[in-house]
mmCIF file of C-alpha atoms and ligand atoms in Angstrom:
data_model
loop_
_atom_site.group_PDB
_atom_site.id
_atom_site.type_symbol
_atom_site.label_atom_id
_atom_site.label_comp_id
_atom_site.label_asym_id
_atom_site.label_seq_id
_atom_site.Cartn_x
_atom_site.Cartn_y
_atom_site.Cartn_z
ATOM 1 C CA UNK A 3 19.682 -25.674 -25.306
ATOM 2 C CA UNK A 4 17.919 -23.545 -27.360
ATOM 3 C CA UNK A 5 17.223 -19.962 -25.642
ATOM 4 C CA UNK A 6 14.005 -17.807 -25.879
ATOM 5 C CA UNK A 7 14.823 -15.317 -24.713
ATOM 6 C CA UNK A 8 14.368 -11.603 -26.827
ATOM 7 C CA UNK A 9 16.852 -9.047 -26.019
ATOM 8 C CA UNK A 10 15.044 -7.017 -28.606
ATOM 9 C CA UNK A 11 11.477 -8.130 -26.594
ATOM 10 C CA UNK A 12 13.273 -7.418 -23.020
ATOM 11 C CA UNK A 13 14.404 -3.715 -24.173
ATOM 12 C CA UNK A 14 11.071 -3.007 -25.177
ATOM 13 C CA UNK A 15 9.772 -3.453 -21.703
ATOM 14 C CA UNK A 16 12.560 -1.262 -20.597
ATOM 15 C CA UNK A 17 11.518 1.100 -22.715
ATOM 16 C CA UNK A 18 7.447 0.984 -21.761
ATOM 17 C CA UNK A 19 8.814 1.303 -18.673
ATOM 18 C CA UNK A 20 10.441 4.769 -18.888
ATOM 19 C CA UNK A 21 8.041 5.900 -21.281
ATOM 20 C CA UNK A 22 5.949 6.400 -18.225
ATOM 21 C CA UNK A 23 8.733 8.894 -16.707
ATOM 22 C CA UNK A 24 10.172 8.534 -14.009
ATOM 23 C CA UNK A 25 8.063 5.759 -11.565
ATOM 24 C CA UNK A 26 8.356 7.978 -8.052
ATOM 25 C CA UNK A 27 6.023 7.059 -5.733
ATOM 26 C CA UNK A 28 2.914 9.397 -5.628
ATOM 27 C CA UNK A 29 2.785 10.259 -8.864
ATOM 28 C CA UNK A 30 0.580 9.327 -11.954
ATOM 29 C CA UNK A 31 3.754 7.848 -13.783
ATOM 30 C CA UNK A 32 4.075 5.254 -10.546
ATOM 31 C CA UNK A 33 0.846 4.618 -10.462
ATOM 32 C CA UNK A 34 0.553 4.040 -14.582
ATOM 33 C CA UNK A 35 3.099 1.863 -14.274
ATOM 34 C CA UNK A 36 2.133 -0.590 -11.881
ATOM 35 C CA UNK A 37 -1.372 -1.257 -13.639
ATOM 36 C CA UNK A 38 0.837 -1.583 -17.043
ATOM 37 C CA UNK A 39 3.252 -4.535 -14.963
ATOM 38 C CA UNK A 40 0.010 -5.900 -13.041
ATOM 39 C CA UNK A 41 -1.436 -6.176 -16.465
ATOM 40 C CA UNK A 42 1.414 -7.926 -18.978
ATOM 41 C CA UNK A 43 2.267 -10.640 -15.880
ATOM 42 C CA UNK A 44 -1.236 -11.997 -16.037
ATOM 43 C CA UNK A 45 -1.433 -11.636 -19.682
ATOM 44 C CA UNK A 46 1.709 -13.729 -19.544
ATOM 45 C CA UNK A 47 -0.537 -16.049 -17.196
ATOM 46 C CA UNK A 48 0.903 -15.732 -13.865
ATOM 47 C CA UNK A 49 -1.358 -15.339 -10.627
ATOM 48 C CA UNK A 50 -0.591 -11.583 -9.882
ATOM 49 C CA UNK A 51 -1.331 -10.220 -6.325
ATOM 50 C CA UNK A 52 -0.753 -6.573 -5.370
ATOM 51 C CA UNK A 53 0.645 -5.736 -1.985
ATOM 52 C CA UNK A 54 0.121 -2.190 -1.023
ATOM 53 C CA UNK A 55 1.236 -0.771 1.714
ATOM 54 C CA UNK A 56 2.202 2.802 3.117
ATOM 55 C CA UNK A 57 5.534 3.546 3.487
ATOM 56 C CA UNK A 58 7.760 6.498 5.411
ATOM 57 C CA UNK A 59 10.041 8.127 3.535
ATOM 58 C CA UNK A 60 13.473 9.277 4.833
ATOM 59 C CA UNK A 61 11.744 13.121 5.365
ATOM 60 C CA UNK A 62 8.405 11.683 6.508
ATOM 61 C CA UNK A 63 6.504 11.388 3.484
ATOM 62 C CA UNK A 64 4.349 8.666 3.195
ATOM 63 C CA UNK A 65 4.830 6.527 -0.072
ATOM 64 C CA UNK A 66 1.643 4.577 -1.575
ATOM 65 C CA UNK A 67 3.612 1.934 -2.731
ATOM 66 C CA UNK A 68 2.976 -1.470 -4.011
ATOM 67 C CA UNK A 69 4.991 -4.867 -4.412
ATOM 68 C CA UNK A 70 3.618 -6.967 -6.940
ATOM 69 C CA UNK A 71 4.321 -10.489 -7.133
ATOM 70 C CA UNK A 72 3.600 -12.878 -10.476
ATOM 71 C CA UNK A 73 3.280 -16.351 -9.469
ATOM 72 C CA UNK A 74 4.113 -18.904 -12.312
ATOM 73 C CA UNK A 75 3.099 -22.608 -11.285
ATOM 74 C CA UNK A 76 0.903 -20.939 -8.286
ATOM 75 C CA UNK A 77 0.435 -24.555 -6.416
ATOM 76 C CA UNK A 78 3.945 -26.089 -7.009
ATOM 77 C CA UNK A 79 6.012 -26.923 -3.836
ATOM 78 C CA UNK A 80 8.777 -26.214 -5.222
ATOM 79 C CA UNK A 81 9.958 -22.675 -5.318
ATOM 80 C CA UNK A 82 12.276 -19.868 -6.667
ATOM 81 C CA UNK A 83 12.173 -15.983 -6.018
ATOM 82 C CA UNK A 84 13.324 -13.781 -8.413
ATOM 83 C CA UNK A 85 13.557 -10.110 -7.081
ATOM 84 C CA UNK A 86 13.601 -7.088 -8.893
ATOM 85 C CA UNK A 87 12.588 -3.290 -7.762
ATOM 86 C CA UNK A 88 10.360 -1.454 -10.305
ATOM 87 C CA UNK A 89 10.056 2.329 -8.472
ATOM 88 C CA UNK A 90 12.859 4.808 -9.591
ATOM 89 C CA UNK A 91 14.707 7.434 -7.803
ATOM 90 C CA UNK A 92 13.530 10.875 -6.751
ATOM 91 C CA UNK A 93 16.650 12.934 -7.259
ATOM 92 C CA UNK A 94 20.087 12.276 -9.670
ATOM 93 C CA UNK A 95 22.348 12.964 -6.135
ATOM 94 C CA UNK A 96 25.473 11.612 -8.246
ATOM 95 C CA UNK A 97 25.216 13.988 -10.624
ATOM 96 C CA UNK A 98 26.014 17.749 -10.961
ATOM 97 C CA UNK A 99 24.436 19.891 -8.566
ATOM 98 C CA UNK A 100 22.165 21.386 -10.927
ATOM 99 C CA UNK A 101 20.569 17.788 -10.965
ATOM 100 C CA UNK A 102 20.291 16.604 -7.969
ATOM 101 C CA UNK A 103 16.557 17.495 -7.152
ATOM 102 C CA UNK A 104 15.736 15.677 -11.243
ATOM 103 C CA UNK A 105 14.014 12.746 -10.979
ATOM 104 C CA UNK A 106 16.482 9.528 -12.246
ATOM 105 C CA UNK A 107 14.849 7.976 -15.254
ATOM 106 C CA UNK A 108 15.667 4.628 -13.923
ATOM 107 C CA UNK A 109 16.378 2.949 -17.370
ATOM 108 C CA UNK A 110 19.231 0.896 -15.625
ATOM 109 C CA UNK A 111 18.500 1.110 -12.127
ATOM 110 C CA UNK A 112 15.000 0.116 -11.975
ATOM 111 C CA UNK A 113 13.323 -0.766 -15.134
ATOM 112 C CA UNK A 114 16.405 -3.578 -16.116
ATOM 113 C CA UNK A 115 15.874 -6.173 -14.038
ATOM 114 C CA UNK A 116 11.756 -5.740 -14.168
ATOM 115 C CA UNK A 117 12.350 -6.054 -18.177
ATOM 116 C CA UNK A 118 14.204 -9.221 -17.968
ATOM 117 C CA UNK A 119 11.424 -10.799 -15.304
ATOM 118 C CA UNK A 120 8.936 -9.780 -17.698
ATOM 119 C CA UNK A 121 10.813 -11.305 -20.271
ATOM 120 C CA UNK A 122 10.887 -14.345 -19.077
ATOM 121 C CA UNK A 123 7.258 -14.486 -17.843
ATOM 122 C CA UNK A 124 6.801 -14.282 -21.395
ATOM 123 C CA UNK A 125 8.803 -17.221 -22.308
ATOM 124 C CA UNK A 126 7.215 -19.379 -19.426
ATOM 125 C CA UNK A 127 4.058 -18.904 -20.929
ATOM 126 C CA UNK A 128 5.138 -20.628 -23.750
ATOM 127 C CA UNK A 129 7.306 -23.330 -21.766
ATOM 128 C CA UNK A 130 6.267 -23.248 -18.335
ATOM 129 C CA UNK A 131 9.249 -24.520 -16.106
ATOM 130 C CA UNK A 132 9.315 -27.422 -13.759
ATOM 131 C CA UNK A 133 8.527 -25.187 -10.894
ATOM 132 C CA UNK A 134 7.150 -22.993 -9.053
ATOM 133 C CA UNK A 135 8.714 -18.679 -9.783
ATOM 134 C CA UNK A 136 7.530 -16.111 -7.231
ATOM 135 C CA UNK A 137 8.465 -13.097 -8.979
ATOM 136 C CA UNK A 138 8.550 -10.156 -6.617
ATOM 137 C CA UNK A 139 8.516 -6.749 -8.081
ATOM 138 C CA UNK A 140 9.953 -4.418 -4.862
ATOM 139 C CA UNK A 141 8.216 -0.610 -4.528
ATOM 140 C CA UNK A 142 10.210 2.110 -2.846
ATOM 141 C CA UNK A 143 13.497 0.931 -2.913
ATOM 142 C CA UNK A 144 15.108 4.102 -4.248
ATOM 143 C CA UNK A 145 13.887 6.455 -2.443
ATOM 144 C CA UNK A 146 16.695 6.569 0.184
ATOM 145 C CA UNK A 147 17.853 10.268 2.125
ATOM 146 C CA UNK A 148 19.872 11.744 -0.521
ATOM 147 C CA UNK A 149 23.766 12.920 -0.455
ATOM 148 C CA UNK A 150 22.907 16.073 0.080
ATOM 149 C CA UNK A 151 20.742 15.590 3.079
ATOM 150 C CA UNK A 152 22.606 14.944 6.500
ATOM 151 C CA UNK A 153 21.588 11.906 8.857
ATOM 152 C CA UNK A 154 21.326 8.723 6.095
ATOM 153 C CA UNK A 155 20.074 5.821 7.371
ATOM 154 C CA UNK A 156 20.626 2.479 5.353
ATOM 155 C CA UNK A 157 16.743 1.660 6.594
ATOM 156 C CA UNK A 158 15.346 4.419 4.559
ATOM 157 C CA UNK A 159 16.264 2.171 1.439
ATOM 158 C CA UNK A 160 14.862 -0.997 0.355
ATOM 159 C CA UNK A 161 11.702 -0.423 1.813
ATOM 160 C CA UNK A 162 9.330 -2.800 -0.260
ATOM 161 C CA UNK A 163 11.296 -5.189 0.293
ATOM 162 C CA UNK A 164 11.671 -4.734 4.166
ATOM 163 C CA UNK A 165 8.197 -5.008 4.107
ATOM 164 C CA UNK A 166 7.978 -7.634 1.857
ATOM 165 C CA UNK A 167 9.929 -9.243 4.389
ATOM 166 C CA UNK A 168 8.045 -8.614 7.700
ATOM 167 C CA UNK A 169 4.640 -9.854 6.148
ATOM 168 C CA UNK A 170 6.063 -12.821 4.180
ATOM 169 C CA UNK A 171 3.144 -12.879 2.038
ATOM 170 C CA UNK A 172 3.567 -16.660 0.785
ATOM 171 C CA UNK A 173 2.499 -19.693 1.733
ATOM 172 C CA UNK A 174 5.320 -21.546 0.246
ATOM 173 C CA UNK A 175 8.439 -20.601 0.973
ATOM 174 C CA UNK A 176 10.837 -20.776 -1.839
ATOM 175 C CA UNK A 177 14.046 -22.296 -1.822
ATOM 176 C CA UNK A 178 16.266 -19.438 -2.924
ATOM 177 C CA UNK A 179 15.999 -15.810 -4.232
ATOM 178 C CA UNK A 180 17.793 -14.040 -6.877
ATOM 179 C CA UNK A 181 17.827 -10.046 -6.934
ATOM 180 C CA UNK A 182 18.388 -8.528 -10.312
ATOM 181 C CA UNK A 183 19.448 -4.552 -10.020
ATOM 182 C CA UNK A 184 20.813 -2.958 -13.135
ATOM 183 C CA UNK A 185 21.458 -5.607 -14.963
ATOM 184 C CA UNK A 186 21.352 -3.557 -18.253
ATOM 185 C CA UNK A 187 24.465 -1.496 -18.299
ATOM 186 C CA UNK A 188 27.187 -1.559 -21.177
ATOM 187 C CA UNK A 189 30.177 -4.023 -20.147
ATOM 188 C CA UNK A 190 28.816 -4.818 -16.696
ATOM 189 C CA UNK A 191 30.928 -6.338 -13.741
ATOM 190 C CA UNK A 192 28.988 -8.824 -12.149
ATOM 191 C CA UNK A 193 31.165 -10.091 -9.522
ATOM 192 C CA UNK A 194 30.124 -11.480 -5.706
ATOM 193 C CA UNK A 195 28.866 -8.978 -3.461
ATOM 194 C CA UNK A 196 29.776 -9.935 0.075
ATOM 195 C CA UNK A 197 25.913 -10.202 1.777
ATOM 196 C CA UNK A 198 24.824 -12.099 -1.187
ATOM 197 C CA UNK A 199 28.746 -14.424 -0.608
ATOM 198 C CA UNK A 200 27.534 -14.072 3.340
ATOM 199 C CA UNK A 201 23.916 -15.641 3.256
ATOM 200 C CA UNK A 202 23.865 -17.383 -0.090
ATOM 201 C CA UNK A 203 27.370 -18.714 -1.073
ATOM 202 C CA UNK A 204 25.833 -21.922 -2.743
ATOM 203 C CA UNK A 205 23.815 -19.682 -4.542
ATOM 204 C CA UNK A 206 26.556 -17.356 -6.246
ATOM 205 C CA UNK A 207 28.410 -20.791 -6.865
ATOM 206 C CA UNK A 208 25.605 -22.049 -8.569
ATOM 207 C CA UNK A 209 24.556 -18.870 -10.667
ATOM 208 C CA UNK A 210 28.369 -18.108 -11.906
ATOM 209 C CA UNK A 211 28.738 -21.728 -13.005
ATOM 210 C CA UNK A 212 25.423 -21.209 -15.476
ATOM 211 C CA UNK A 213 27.174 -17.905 -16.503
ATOM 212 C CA UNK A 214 29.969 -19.415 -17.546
ATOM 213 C CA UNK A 215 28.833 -22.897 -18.863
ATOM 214 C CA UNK A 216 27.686 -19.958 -21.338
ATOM 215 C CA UNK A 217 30.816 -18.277 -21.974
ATOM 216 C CA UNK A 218 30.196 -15.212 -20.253
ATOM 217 C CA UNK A 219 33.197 -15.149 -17.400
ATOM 218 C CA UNK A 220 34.349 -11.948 -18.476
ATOM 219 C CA UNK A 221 30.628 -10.503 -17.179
ATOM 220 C CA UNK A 222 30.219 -12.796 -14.257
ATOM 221 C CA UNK A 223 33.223 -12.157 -12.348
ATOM 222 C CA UNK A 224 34.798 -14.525 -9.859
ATOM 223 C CA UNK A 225 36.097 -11.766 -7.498
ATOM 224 C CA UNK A 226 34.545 -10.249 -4.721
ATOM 225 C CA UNK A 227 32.882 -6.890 -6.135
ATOM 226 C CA UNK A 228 31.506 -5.189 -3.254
ATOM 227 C CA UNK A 229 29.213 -5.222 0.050
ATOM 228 C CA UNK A 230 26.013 -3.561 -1.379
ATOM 229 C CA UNK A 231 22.955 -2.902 0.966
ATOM 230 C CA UNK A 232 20.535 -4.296 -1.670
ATOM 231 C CA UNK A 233 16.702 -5.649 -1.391
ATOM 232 C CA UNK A 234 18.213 -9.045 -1.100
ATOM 233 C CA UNK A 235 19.908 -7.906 2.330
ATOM 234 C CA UNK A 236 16.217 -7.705 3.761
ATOM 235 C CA UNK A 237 15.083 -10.675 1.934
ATOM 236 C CA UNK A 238 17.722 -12.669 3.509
ATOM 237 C CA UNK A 239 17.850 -10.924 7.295
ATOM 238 C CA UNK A 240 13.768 -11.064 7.228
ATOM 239 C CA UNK A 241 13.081 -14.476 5.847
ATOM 240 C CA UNK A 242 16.343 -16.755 5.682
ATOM 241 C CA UNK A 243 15.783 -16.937 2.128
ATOM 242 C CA UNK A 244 19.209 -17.513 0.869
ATOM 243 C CA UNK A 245 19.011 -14.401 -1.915
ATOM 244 C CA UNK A 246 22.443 -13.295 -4.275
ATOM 245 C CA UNK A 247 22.409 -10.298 -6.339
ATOM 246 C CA UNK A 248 22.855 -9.824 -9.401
ATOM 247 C CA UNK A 249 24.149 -6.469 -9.509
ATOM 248 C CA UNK A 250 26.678 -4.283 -11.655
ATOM 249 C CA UNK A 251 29.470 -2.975 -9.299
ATOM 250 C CA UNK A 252 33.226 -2.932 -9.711
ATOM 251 C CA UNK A 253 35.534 -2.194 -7.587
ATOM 252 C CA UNK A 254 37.474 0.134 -9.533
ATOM 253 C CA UNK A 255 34.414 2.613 -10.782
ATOM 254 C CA UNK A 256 31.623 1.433 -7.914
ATOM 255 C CA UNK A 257 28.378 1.480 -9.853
ATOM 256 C CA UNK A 258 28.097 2.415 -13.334
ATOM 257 C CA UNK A 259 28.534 5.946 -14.378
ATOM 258 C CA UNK A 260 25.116 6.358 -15.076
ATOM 259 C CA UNK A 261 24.049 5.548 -11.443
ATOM 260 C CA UNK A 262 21.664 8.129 -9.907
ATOM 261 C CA UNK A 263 22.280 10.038 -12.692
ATOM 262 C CA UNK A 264 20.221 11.972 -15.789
ATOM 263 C CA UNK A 265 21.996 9.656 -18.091
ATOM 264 C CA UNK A 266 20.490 6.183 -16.706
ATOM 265 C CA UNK A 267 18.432 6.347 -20.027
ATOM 266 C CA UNK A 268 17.412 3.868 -22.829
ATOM 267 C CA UNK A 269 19.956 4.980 -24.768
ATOM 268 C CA UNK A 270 22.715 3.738 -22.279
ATOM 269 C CA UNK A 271 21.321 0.311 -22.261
ATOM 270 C CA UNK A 272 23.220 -2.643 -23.576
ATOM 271 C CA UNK A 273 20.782 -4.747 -25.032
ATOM 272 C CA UNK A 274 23.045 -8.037 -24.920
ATOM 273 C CA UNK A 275 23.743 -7.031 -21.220
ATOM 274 C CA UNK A 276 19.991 -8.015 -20.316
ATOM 275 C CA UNK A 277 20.008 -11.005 -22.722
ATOM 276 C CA UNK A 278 23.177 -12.412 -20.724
ATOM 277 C CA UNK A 279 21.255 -12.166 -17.619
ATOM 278 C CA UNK A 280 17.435 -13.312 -19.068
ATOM 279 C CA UNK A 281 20.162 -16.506 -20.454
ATOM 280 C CA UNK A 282 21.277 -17.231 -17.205
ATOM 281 C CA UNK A 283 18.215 -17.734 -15.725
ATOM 282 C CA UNK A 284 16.419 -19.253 -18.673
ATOM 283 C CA UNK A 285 19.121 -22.231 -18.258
ATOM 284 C CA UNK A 286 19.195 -22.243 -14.797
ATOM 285 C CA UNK A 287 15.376 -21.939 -14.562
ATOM 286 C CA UNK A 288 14.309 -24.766 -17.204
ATOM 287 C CA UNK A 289 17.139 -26.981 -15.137
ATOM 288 C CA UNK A 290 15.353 -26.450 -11.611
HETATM 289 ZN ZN1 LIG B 302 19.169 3.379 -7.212
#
């Protein structure tokens, strides 16, 4: 098969992305962004709907957030959700004390896995697939109670897509649902997080076997990586959808080192990490 699929095109939306700042909800940069991804998905010709919603934050804040969801063959029965979370965090809490009330730049965690769906709503518009894509861009999913605040809850994350969840805003409900969360590091460890081997083990089995038909085993891993409260945990408690993630996460170092961080920047992307990823689902896409 012959791939579309830019690296070169996917870093550039990476890059829009974080040329906005930081995307924390309630501020200009958050709310810049949004109208710039509401924008290129219906250039690229999906059906875009915004879902806005107010959200409490871990210290009672309330978060004007929005999930935005690109539809690409709207009226197809047939259908595939592909998650990503486009907000970014409010504080670097893995990183030096001096940091931890920075805003993350969210180059990695964030703005990755959005580039690669926009991506391939690009190449879909040239090639439309056989069926139907929800893609589901999550709000608020990083804005979790921070290290250095006693009392976490895991409920304070993830909560676009816990809302997402309750409202099931679809009339069709697709078949299965693949989370993408920074999917851009260098030399990522893809490997099978348990909720993702719990709800969707057909799924993982399916994905890894396009990863490797393409010669990239030494990135998707065949080991068990981790048990990582993602957006796909609420997809798949809320709505049954059977949802993996595609997530970097070792056992050895736990996320990458840039995680929460001042150094998840552009310049710590891997290019060829989020072309191995847009491949993946080109293939597996185009074969639905
Ligand atoms: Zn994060």
């Amino acid at each position: 098969m012959q791939f579309n699929f830019s690296a070169d095109s996917a870093f550039s939306f990476l890059q829009k992305q974080c040329d906005f700042g930081p995307r924390i909800p309630n501020t200009p940069a958050h709310v810049a962004c949004a109208a710039y991804l509401e924008k290129k998905l219906s250039e690229y010709g999906a059906l875009v709907t915004l879902q806005k919603f107010d959200a409490k934050a871990y210290n009672g804040e309330i978060l004007h957030s929005t999930n935005i969801i690109a539809q690409i063959n709207p009226s197809h029965p047939k259908r595939i959700a592909l998650f990503a979370h486009w907000d970014s965090r409010p504080y670097c809490d893995n990183d030096a004390e001096v940091n931890w009330k920075s805003p993350v730049l969210g180059a990695n965690d964030g703005a990755s896995g959005v580039a690669v769906l926009l991506e391939l709503a690009r190449i879909w518009q040239q090639k439309a697939p056989s069926v139907g894509v929800d893609i589901v861009l999550f709000d608020s999913e990083d804005y979790g109670t921070p290290s250095f605040v006693q009392n976490d809850s895991e409920d304070t994350w993830c909560l676009g897509s816990q809302y997402w969840g309750a409202k099931k805003p679809y009339s069709v409900k697709p078949i299965y649902g693949i989370l993408l969360d920074m999917v851009g590091g260098v030399n990522p460890n893809f490997g099978y997080d348990v909720i993702s081997q719990q709800f969707a083990p057909e799924i993982l089995a399916k994905v890894w076997s396009v990863a490797h038909s393409l010669g990239y085993s030494q990135t998707f891993v065949s080991k068990t990586s981790g048990s990582i409260v993602d957006d796909h945990y609420y997809v798949n408690i809320l709505t049954g959808i059977p949802t993996i993630d595609i997530i970097d996460f070792s056992p050895n170092r736990g996320f990458p080192s840039t995680w929460h961080t001042i150094y998840d920047t552009p310049q710590n992307i891997d290019k060829e990490s989020l072309k191995m990823v847009g491949n993946v689902l080109e293939l597996l896409i185009y074969s639905e």
